[in-house]
Amino acid sequence: MKAFVRTVELGSFTRVAEEAGMKVSTVSRHVSALEADLGAAMFNRTTRQIHLTEAGATFYEYASRLLTELEEARNATSMLNAEPRGLLRINIPTTFGRLHVMPHMKVFLAQNPEIRIDATLTDETVDIISTGTDVAVRIGVLADSSLLARKLAPLQHLLVASPDYLATKGEPTTPEELASHECLVLALQQGNSRFFWERMETPDTLSEITVNGILRANDAQVLQSAACDGLGIALLPSWLVSQDIHAGRLVRILTDFEWFIAPERERAISAVYPPKKVVPPKVRAFVQFLVHSFGAPPYWDRPDSTGN
């Protein structure tokens, strides 16, 4: 079957023989044996050329697909125990990468000595196919695409303020009271100056509040610093503010509600990678490492966590 398929693709027995390192007569014998088994001629032969018959064209359509799937099956099986190796190109959101990915790289590289890392930290959503990225970390709602995805950790947003701000301005007791407070808004968030919430006891009923404040920024870390400095109330991911809460620099407020920066209820931190039937060992190793390193629940959401 392989001899037949390659003869169709290369156009001659001679080229197949050269490629396979065998005699031309051997290739011809393989094809003849196939014809005898099927009871049909695969080629119309002349002294200079070979042409597919109708039966040959039909058989080629199926045979080529079968051989491709066979090769993929062999690769999938052999790669299960293959050692992760080679250059791993990763793409990570800037602040999350600095706080929760790059600090783990020493351990990952020690566990996988044949892997080299090429890390790009950016808050832009890059096209991982055109950039040759092996795996990217995405936070929030995933756009519809053909990419494969693996959930790394849940995503939780917390409403926080500094003790000084609450001592001066008072602590809101209902979401509606946020309208009269200084709120720090992430300029990139969908809805701009809106916070979204739902009650813990009645999930799936999403409400929203329009908020205002003296500072808007397109960087969550800027809002984190501003909240610690007492400039207002911020809605920020737990992976960013857990250390501040643990250290007392920030306080969670309105904890009877679950908070979102967009109406899609973004709930996950995910790894995405190109759609391949066989995930390369280096990608599989990296994704598994992040899942293990973050834990369940992720270490930044544990009550005794210091955030790292």
GROMACS .gro file of C-alpha atoms in nm:
model
  308
    1MET     CA    1   0.000   0.000   0.000
    2LYS     CA    2   0.284   0.241   0.086
    3ALA     CA    3   0.459   0.161  -0.242
    4PHE     CA    4   0.138   0.227  -0.434
    5VAL     CA    5   0.061   0.557  -0.260
    6ARG     CA    6   0.414   0.691  -0.303
    7THR     CA    7   0.410   0.586  -0.671
    8VAL     CA    8   0.097   0.797  -0.721
    9GLU     CA    9   0.253   1.090  -0.536
   10LEU     CA   10   0.597   1.073  -0.700
   11GLY     CA   11   0.481   0.962  -1.044
   12SER     CA   12   0.718   0.672  -1.107
   13PHE     CA   13   0.846   0.345  -0.967
   14THR     CA   14   1.202   0.469  -1.010
   15ARG     CA   15   1.160   0.770  -0.779
   16VAL     CA   16   0.988   0.555  -0.517
   17ALA     CA   17   1.272   0.304  -0.534
   18GLU     CA   18   1.531   0.581  -0.490
   19GLU     CA   19   1.343   0.726  -0.194
   20ALA     CA   20   1.301   0.388  -0.023
   21GLY     CA   21   1.647   0.254  -0.109
   22MET     CA   22   1.519  -0.054  -0.290
   23LYS     CA   23   1.517  -0.191  -0.642
   24VAL     CA   24   1.264  -0.069  -0.897
   25SER     CA   25   1.158  -0.429  -0.953
   26THR     CA   26   1.075  -0.458  -0.582
   27VAL     CA   27   0.844  -0.155  -0.595
   28SER     CA   28   0.677  -0.292  -0.907
   29ARG     CA   29   0.634  -0.629  -0.739
   30HIS     CA   30   0.466  -0.469  -0.437
   31VAL     CA   31   0.218  -0.287  -0.659
   32SER     CA   32   0.152  -0.600  -0.864
   33ALA     CA   33   0.082  -0.797  -0.547
   34LEU     CA   34  -0.168  -0.528  -0.441
   35GLU     CA   35  -0.340  -0.546  -0.780
   36ALA     CA   36  -0.360  -0.924  -0.754
   37ASP     CA   37  -0.512  -0.900  -0.408
   38LEU     CA   38  -0.771  -0.642  -0.517
   39GLY     CA   39  -0.840  -0.803  -0.852
   40ALA     CA   40  -0.805  -0.471  -1.031
   41ALA     CA   41  -0.534  -0.282  -1.214
   42MET     CA   42  -0.412   0.028  -1.028
   43PHE     CA   43  -0.220   0.181  -1.319
   44ASN     CA   44  -0.222   0.191  -1.697
   45ARG     CA   45   0.147   0.149  -1.773
   46THR     CA   46   0.342   0.271  -2.076
   47THR     CA   47   0.716   0.264  -2.140
   48ARG     CA   48   0.750   0.621  -2.008
   49GLN     CA   49   0.452   0.695  -1.785
   50ILE     CA   50   0.198   0.542  -1.552
   51HIS     CA   51  -0.160   0.663  -1.517
   52LEU     CA   52  -0.410   0.584  -1.245
   53THR     CA   53  -0.708   0.374  -1.343
   54GLU     CA   54  -1.051   0.447  -1.199
   55ALA     CA   55  -0.998   0.166  -0.950
   56GLY     CA   56  -0.653   0.305  -0.866
   57ALA     CA   57  -0.791   0.654  -0.803
   58THR     CA   58  -1.059   0.514  -0.573
   59PHE     CA   59  -0.813   0.301  -0.380
   60TYR     CA   60  -0.564   0.589  -0.349
   61GLU     CA   61  -0.825   0.813  -0.187
   62TYR     CA   62  -0.878   0.561   0.093
   63ALA     CA   63  -0.525   0.426   0.116
   64SER     CA   64  -0.358   0.764   0.153
   65ARG     CA   65  -0.595   0.856   0.433
   66LEU     CA   66  -0.539   0.526   0.610
   67LEU     CA   67  -0.162   0.558   0.592
   68THR     CA   68  -0.179   0.914   0.726
   69GLU     CA   69  -0.390   0.801   1.020
   70LEU     CA   70  -0.159   0.507   1.079
   71GLU     CA   71   0.140   0.742   1.097
   72GLU     CA   72  -0.047   0.971   1.334
   73ALA     CA   73  -0.135   0.672   1.553
   74ARG     CA   74   0.229   0.564   1.563
   75ASN     CA   75   0.341   0.917   1.648
   76ALA     CA   76   0.078   0.954   1.918
   77THR     CA   77   0.180   0.628   2.080
   78SER     CA   78   0.554   0.688   2.059
   79MET     CA   79   0.521   1.044   2.191
   80LEU     CA   80   0.335   0.932   2.503
   81ASN     CA   81   0.665   0.837   2.663
   82ALA     CA   82   0.886   1.076   2.467
   83GLU     CA   83   1.104   1.310   2.670
   84PRO     CA   84   0.998   1.676   2.647
   85ARG     CA   85   1.265   1.861   2.453
   86GLY     CA   86   1.334   2.153   2.225
   87LEU     CA   87   1.245   2.524   2.220
   88LEU     CA   88   0.914   2.605   2.391
   89ARG     CA   89   0.764   2.938   2.286
   90ILE     CA   90   0.519   3.067   2.546
   91ASN     CA   91   0.299   3.378   2.552
   92ILE     CA   92   0.174   3.511   2.887
   93PRO     CA   93  -0.012   3.821   3.012
   94THR     CA   94   0.252   4.054   3.154
   95THR     CA   95   0.161   4.087   3.522
   96PHE     CA   96   0.031   3.732   3.563
   97GLY     CA   97   0.345   3.601   3.398
   98ARG     CA   98   0.572   3.796   3.630
   99LEU     CA   99   0.384   3.691   3.942
  100HIS     CA  100   0.273   3.335   3.875
  101VAL     CA  101   0.455   3.181   3.579
  102MET     CA  102   0.814   3.300   3.556
  103PRO     CA  103   0.887   3.243   3.929
  104HIS     CA  104   0.818   2.870   3.867
  105MET     CA  105   1.048   2.840   3.565
  106LYS     CA  106   1.353   2.737   3.765
  107VAL     CA  107   1.171   2.427   3.887
  108PHE     CA  108   1.019   2.354   3.544
  109LEU     CA  109   1.355   2.374   3.367
  110ALA     CA  110   1.520   2.159   3.634
  111GLN     CA  111   1.251   1.896   3.577
  112ASN     CA  112   1.282   1.925   3.197
  113PRO     CA  113   1.652   1.983   3.119
  114GLU     CA  114   1.605   1.929   2.744
  115ILE     CA  115   1.363   2.224   2.712
  116ARG     CA  116   1.459   2.583   2.637
  117ILE     CA  117   1.211   2.868   2.698
  118ASP     CA  118   1.131   3.164   2.473
  119ALA     CA  119   0.884   3.371   2.678
  120THR     CA  120   0.686   3.669   2.550
  121LEU     CA  121   0.504   3.871   2.814
  122THR     CA  122   0.235   4.092   2.665
  123ASP     CA  123  -0.124   4.192   2.736
  124GLU     CA  124  -0.212   4.180   2.367
  125THR     CA  125  -0.389   3.869   2.238
  126VAL     CA  126  -0.148   3.744   1.975
  127ASP     CA  127  -0.220   3.497   1.697
  128ILE     CA  128  -0.033   3.193   1.826
  129ILE     CA  129  -0.041   3.020   1.488
  130SER     CA  130   0.120   3.302   1.288
  131THR     CA  131   0.372   3.379   1.565
  132GLY     CA  132   0.477   3.016   1.608
  133THR     CA  133   0.374   3.016   1.974
  134ASP     CA  134   0.356   2.669   2.128
  135VAL     CA  135   0.130   2.758   2.420
  136ALA     CA  136  -0.030   3.076   2.553
  137VAL     CA  137  -0.195   3.163   2.883
  138ARG     CA  138  -0.528   3.342   2.849
  139ILE     CA  139  -0.724   3.508   3.129
  140GLY     CA  140  -1.101   3.541   3.108
  141VAL     CA  141  -1.335   3.463   2.823
  142LEU     CA  142  -1.180   3.265   2.539
  143ALA     CA  143  -1.264   3.375   2.188
  144ASP     CA  144  -1.419   3.113   1.962
  145SER     CA  145  -1.141   2.949   1.764
  146SER     CA  146  -0.999   2.616   1.657
  147LEU     CA  147  -0.735   2.631   1.933
  148LEU     CA  148  -0.723   2.363   2.200
  149ALA     CA  149  -0.770   2.484   2.557
  150ARG     CA  150  -0.699   2.349   2.906
  151LYS     CA  151  -0.826   2.517   3.222
  152LEU     CA  152  -0.538   2.599   3.454
  153ALA     CA  153  -0.729   2.765   3.738
  154PRO     CA  154  -1.058   2.938   3.813
  155LEU     CA  155  -1.068   3.317   3.786
  156GLN     CA  156  -1.209   3.514   4.074
  157HIS     CA  157  -1.244   3.894   4.100
  158LEU     CA  158  -1.257   4.063   4.438
  159LEU     CA  159  -1.384   4.404   4.541
  160VAL     CA  160  -1.112   4.560   4.755
  161ALA     CA  161  -1.015   4.885   4.926
  162SER     CA  162  -0.750   4.996   5.171
  163PRO     CA  163  -0.825   5.023   5.545
  164ASP     CA  164  -0.749   5.397   5.524
  165TYR     CA  165  -1.003   5.451   5.247
  166LEU     CA  166  -1.273   5.261   5.435
  167ALA     CA  167  -1.195   5.448   5.756
  168THR     CA  168  -1.233   5.780   5.575
  169LYS     CA  169  -1.517   5.712   5.330
  170GLY     CA  170  -1.699   5.429   5.504
  171GLU     CA  171  -1.759   5.075   5.383
  172PRO     CA  172  -2.044   5.017   5.134
  173THR     CA  173  -2.301   4.763   5.249
  174THR     CA  174  -2.479   4.715   4.914
  175PRO     CA  175  -2.355   4.719   4.554
  176GLU     CA  176  -2.575   5.022   4.484
  177GLU     CA  177  -2.372   5.228   4.733
  178LEU     CA  178  -2.067   5.196   4.506
  179ALA     CA  179  -2.218   5.474   4.293
  180SER     CA  180  -2.130   5.723   4.566
  181HIS     CA  181  -1.773   5.595   4.619
  182GLU     CA  182  -1.444   5.655   4.441
  183CYS     CA  183  -1.400   5.350   4.219
  184LEU     CA  184  -1.087   5.261   4.028
  185VAL     CA  185  -1.174   5.136   3.682
  186LEU     CA  186  -0.978   4.919   3.442
  187ALA     CA  187  -0.999   5.106   3.113
  188LEU     CA  188  -0.970   4.788   2.906
  189GLN     CA  189  -1.261   4.610   3.072
  190GLN     CA  190  -1.577   4.558   2.873
  191GLY     CA  191  -1.842   4.806   2.976
  192ASN     CA  192  -1.580   5.061   3.083
  193SER     CA  193  -1.723   5.209   3.404
  194ARG     CA  194  -1.944   4.920   3.512
  195PHE     CA  195  -1.903   4.651   3.774
  196PHE     CA  196  -2.112   4.333   3.748
  197TRP     CA  197  -2.224   4.110   4.031
  198GLU     CA  198  -2.454   3.831   4.138
  199ARG     CA  199  -2.564   3.720   4.481
  200MET     CA  200  -2.407   3.401   4.612
  201GLU     CA  201  -2.750   3.260   4.700
  202THR     CA  202  -2.905   3.347   4.362
  203PRO     CA  203  -2.641   3.284   4.095
  204ASP     CA  204  -2.714   3.339   3.726
  205THR     CA  205  -2.894   3.665   3.800
  206LEU     CA  206  -2.641   3.923   3.688
  207SER     CA  207  -2.675   4.288   3.789
  208GLU     CA  208  -2.458   4.587   3.715
  209ILE     CA  209  -2.368   4.924   3.862
  210THR     CA  210  -2.219   5.226   3.690
  211VAL     CA  211  -1.922   5.352   3.891
  212ASN     CA  212  -1.704   5.661   3.881
  213GLY     CA  213  -1.377   5.769   4.032
  214ILE     CA  214  -1.070   5.987   4.004
  215LEU     CA  215  -0.859   5.724   3.828
  216ARG     CA  216  -0.898   5.496   3.528
  217ALA     CA  217  -0.604   5.296   3.394
  218ASN     CA  218  -0.537   5.026   3.138
  219ASP     CA  219  -0.311   4.834   3.376
  220ALA     CA  220  -0.450   4.630   3.666
  221GLN     CA  221  -0.126   4.664   3.861
  222VAL     CA  222  -0.163   5.043   3.854
  223LEU     CA  223  -0.511   5.010   4.005
  224GLN     CA  224  -0.374   4.769   4.265
  225SER     CA  225  -0.117   5.027   4.378
  226ALA     CA  226  -0.378   5.302   4.376
  227ALA     CA  227  -0.614   5.094   4.590
  228CYS     CA  228  -0.334   5.026   4.839
  229ASP     CA  229  -0.266   5.401   4.849
  230GLY     CA  230  -0.628   5.467   4.949
  231LEU     CA  231  -0.746   5.625   4.625
  232GLY     CA  232  -1.060   5.417   4.594
  233ILE     CA  233  -1.233   5.081   4.558
  234ALA     CA  234  -1.105   4.844   4.290
  235LEU     CA  235  -1.234   4.526   4.130
  236LEU     CA  236  -0.926   4.312   4.073
  237PRO     CA  237  -0.837   3.944   4.021
  238SER     CA  238  -0.755   3.745   4.332
  239TRP     CA  239  -0.423   3.632   4.181
  240LEU     CA  240  -0.315   3.997   4.187
  241VAL     CA  241  -0.436   4.114   4.529
  242SER     CA  242  -0.409   3.804   4.751
  243GLN     CA  243  -0.075   3.916   4.898
  244ASP     CA  244  -0.214   4.261   4.976
  245ILE     CA  245  -0.516   4.111   5.150
  246HIS     CA  246  -0.298   3.873   5.349
  247ALA     CA  247  -0.069   4.160   5.452
  248GLY     CA  248  -0.359   4.388   5.546
  249ARG     CA  249  -0.290   4.646   5.277
  250LEU     CA  250  -0.630   4.573   5.120
  251VAL     CA  251  -0.961   4.453   5.261
  252ARG     CA  252  -1.230   4.256   5.076
  253ILE     CA  253  -1.571   4.423   5.079
  254LEU     CA  254  -1.922   4.311   4.978
  255THR     CA  255  -1.817   3.949   5.011
  256ASP     CA  256  -2.175   3.818   4.983
  257PHE     CA  257  -2.156   3.884   4.610
  258GLU     CA  258  -1.955   3.738   4.326
  259TRP     CA  259  -1.797   4.009   4.112
  260PHE     CA  260  -1.712   4.034   3.742
  261ILE     CA  261  -1.553   4.296   3.519
  262ALA     CA  262  -1.759   4.183   3.218
  263PRO     CA  263  -2.106   4.035   3.166
  264GLU     CA  264  -1.961   3.708   3.028
  265ARG     CA  265  -1.879   3.593   3.383
  266GLU     CA  266  -1.517   3.519   3.298
  267ARG     CA  267  -1.414   3.240   3.534
  268ALA     CA  268  -1.098   3.074   3.406
  269ILE     CA  269  -0.728   3.106   3.346
  270SER     CA  270  -0.654   2.879   3.050
  271ALA     CA  271  -0.372   2.745   2.840
  272VAL     CA  272  -0.436   2.744   2.466
  273TYR     CA  273  -0.228   2.575   2.198
  274PRO     CA  274  -0.251   2.488   1.828
  275PRO     CA  275  -0.498   2.217   1.724
  276LYS     CA  276  -0.285   1.911   1.671
  277LYS     CA  277  -0.394   1.548   1.699
  278VAL     CA  278  -0.075   1.485   1.895
  279VAL     CA  279   0.015   1.748   2.156
  280PRO     CA  280   0.395   1.780   2.166
  281PRO     CA  281   0.550   1.648   2.490
  282LYS     CA  282   0.704   1.989   2.567
  283VAL     CA  283   0.358   2.154   2.554
  284ARG     CA  284   0.195   1.878   2.755
  285ALA     CA  285   0.472   1.898   3.016
  286PHE     CA  286   0.439   2.277   3.050
  287VAL     CA  287   0.061   2.274   3.084
  288GLN     CA  288   0.067   1.990   3.336
  289PHE     CA  289   0.336   2.172   3.531
  290LEU     CA  290   0.126   2.488   3.558
  291VAL     CA  291  -0.181   2.292   3.668
  292HIS     CA  292   0.026   2.120   3.939
  293SER     CA  293   0.204   2.441   4.045
  294PHE     CA  294  -0.117   2.644   4.076
  295GLY     CA  295  -0.303   2.368   4.259
  296ALA     CA  296  -0.674   2.325   4.322
  297PRO     CA  297  -0.781   2.566   4.451
  298PRO     CA  298  -0.495   2.780   4.322
  299TYR     CA  299  -0.252   2.883   4.593
  300TRP     CA  300  -0.348   3.251   4.567
  301ASP     CA  301  -0.712   3.169   4.664
  302ARG     CA  302  -0.626   2.969   4.977
  303PRO     CA  303  -0.701   3.132   5.313
  304ASP     CA  304  -0.344   3.089   5.437
  305SER     CA  305  -0.184   3.198   5.110
  306THR     CA  306   0.075   3.469   5.077
  307GLY     CA  307   0.001   3.482   4.705
  308ASN     CA  308   0.310   3.313   4.568
   0.00000   0.00000   0.00000
